[in-house]
Tab-separated table of C-alpha atoms in Angstrom:
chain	number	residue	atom	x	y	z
I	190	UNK	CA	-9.015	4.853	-27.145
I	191	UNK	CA	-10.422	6.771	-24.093
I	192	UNK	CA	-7.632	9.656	-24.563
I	193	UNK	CA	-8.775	9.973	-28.291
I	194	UNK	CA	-12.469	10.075	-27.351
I	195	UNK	CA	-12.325	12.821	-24.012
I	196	UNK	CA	-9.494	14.760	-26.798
I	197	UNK	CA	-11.911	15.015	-29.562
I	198	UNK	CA	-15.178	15.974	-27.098
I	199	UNK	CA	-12.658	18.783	-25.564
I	200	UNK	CA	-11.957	20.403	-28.835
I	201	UNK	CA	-15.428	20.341	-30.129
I	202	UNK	CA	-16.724	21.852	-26.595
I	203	UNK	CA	-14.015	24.309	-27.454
I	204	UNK	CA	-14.716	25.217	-30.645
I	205	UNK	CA	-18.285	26.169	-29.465
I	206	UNK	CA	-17.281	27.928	-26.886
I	207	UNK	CA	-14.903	29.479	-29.458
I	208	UNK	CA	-18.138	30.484	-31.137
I	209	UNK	CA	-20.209	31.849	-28.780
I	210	UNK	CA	-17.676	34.570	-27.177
I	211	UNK	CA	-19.667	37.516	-25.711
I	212	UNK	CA	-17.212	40.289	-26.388
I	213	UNK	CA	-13.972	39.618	-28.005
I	214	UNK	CA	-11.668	43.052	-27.236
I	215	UNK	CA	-12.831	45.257	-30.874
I	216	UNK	CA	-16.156	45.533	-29.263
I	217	UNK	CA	-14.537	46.193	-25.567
I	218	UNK	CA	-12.595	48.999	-26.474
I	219	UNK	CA	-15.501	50.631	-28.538
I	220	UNK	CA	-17.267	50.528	-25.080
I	221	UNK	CA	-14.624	51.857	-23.214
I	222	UNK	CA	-14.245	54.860	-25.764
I	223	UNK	CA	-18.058	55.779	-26.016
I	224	UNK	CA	-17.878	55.570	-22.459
I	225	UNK	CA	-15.115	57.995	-22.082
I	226	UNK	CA	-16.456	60.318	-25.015
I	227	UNK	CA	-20.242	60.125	-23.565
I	228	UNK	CA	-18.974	60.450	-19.876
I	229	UNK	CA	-20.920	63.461	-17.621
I	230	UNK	CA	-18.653	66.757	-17.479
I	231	UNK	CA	-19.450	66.960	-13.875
I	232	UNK	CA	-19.041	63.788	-12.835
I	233	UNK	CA	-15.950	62.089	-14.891
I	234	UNK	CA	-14.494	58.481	-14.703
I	235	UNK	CA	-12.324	58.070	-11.835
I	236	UNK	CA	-8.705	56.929	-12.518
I	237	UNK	CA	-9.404	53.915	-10.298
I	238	UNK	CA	-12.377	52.991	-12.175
I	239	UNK	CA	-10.319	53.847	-15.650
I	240	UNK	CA	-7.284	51.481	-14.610
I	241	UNK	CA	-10.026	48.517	-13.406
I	242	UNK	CA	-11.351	48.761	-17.289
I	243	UNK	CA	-8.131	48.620	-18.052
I	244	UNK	CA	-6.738	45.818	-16.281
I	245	UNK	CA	-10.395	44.181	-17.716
I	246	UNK	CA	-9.112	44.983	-20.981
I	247	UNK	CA	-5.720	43.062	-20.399
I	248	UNK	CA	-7.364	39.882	-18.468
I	249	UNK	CA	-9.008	39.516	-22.018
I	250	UNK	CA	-6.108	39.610	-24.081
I	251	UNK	CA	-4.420	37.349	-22.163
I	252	UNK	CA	-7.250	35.078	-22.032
I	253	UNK	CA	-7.335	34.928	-26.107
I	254	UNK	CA	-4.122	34.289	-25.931
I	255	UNK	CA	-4.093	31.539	-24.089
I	256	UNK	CA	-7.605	30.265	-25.634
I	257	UNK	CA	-5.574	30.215	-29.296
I	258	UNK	CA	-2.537	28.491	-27.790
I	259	UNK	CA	-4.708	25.760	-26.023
I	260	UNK	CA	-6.424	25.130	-29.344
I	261	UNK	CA	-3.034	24.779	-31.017
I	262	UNK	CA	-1.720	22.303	-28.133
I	263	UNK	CA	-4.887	20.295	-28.964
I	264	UNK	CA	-4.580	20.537	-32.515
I	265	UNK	CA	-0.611	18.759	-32.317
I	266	UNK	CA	-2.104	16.389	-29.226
I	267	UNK	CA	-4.775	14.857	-31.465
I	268	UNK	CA	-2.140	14.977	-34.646
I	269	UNK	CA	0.211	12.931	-32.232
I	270	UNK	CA	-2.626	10.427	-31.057
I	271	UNK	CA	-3.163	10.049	-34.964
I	272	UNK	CA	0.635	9.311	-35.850
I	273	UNK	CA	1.035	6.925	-33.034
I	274	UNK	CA	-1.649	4.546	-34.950
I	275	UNK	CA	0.444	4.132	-38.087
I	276	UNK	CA	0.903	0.485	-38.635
I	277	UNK	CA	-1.976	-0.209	-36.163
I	278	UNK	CA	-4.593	-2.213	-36.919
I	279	UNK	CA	-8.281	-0.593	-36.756
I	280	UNK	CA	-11.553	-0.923	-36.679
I	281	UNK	CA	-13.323	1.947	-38.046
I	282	UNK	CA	-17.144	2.805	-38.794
I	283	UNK	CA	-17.597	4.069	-42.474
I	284	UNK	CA	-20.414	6.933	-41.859
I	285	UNK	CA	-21.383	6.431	-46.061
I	286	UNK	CA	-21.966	2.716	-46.117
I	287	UNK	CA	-22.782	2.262	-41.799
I	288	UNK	CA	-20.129	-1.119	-41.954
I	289	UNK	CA	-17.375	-1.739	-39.873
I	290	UNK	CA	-14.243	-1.675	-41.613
I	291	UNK	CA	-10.398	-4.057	-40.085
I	292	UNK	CA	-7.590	-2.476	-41.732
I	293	UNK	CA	-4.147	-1.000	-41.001
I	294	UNK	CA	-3.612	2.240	-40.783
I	295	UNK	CA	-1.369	3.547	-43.205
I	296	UNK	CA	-1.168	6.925	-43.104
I	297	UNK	CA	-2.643	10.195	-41.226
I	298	UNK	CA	-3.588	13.364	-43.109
I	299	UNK	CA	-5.007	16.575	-41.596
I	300	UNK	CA	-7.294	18.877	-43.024
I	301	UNK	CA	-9.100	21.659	-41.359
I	302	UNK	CA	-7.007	21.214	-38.465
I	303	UNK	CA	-8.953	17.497	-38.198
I	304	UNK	CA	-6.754	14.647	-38.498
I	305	UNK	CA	-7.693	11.779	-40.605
I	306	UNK	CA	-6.710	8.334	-40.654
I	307	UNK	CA	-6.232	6.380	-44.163
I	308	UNK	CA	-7.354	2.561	-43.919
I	309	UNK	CA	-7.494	0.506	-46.866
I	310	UNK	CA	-7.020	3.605	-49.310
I	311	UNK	CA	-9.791	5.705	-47.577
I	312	UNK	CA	-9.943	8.547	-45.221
I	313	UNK	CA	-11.747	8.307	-42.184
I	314	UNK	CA	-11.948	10.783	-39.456
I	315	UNK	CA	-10.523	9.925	-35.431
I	316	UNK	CA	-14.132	9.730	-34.327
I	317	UNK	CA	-14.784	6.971	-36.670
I	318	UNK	CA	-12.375	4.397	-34.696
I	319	UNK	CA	-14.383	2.270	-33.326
I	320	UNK	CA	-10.984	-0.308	-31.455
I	321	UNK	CA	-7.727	-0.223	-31.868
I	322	UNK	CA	-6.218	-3.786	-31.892
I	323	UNK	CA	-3.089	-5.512	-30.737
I	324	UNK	CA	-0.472	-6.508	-33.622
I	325	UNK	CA	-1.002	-10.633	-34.374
C-alpha cells in the first residue's frame, strides 16, 4: 500500500514540475538566435562561449528526454501496481457518498494515463484504496 501511495505522490510532484518548466528548448533557441543576430560587431560571441550554449542546448534535450521516459516508466509502474490487485479484496473510500466501500477488485481501466480500479461495478481511482486485504 506504501509503494502505491509514495508512486502516486511522485507522479503528481512530477506532473507539476512538468508544468512549471522555465524554458523548454523553442524558447532557448530563440535566445540563442537573437543573441547571435543582436550580438556587437566589435565584440562577437566567442566559439567557446558559442559551443557552452550549445552543449546547454543539448543538456536540455536530453533532460526532456529523459523527463518523458520517466513519466512513461511511472505511467506502466502504477498500471502494474493496479493489475496486481485483480481478485484482491479492497477497501476503498467513495469521494461522492464519503463511505467506505469491501469489494473485490475486478478489473483495472486507465484513462488519462490514471489507472482506475472497478469494485462492485464502479470505478474508483488508486488514491481511493484505503487497505488492501488478505484472501479469506
Amino acid at each position: 500500500m506504501d509503494s502505491i501511495q509514495a508512486t502516486q505522490s511522485t507522479t503528481l510532484t512530477q506532473q507539476s514540475t512538468l508544468q512549471q518548466s522555465d524554458l523548454g528548448k523553442d524558447e532557448f533557441l530563440k535566445l540563442l538566435v537573437t543573441q547571435l543576430q543582436n550580438q556587437n560587431p566589435m565584440n562577437p560571441m566567442k566559439n567557446k562561449e558559442f559551443m557552452g550554449q550549445m552543449a546547454q542546448f543539448n543538456s536540455l534535450q536530453q533532460m526532456q528526454s529523459l523527463n518523458t521516459t520517466m513519466s512513461k516508466f511511472i505511467n506502466y509502474q502504477q498500471l502494474s501496481q493496479a493489475g496486481n490487485l485483480v481478485g484482491k479484496k479492497v477497501k476503498v473510500l467513495d469521494s461522492q457518498t464519503g463511505q467506505t466501500i469491501t469489494g473485490e477488485v475486478k478489473k483495472v481501466n486507465v484513462t488519462d494515463s490514471d489507472p482506475q480500479i472497478t469494485v462492485n461495478g464502479k470505478r474508483y481511482s488508486m488514491n481511493s484504496i484505503q487497505e488492501v486485504l488478505a484472501k479469506e
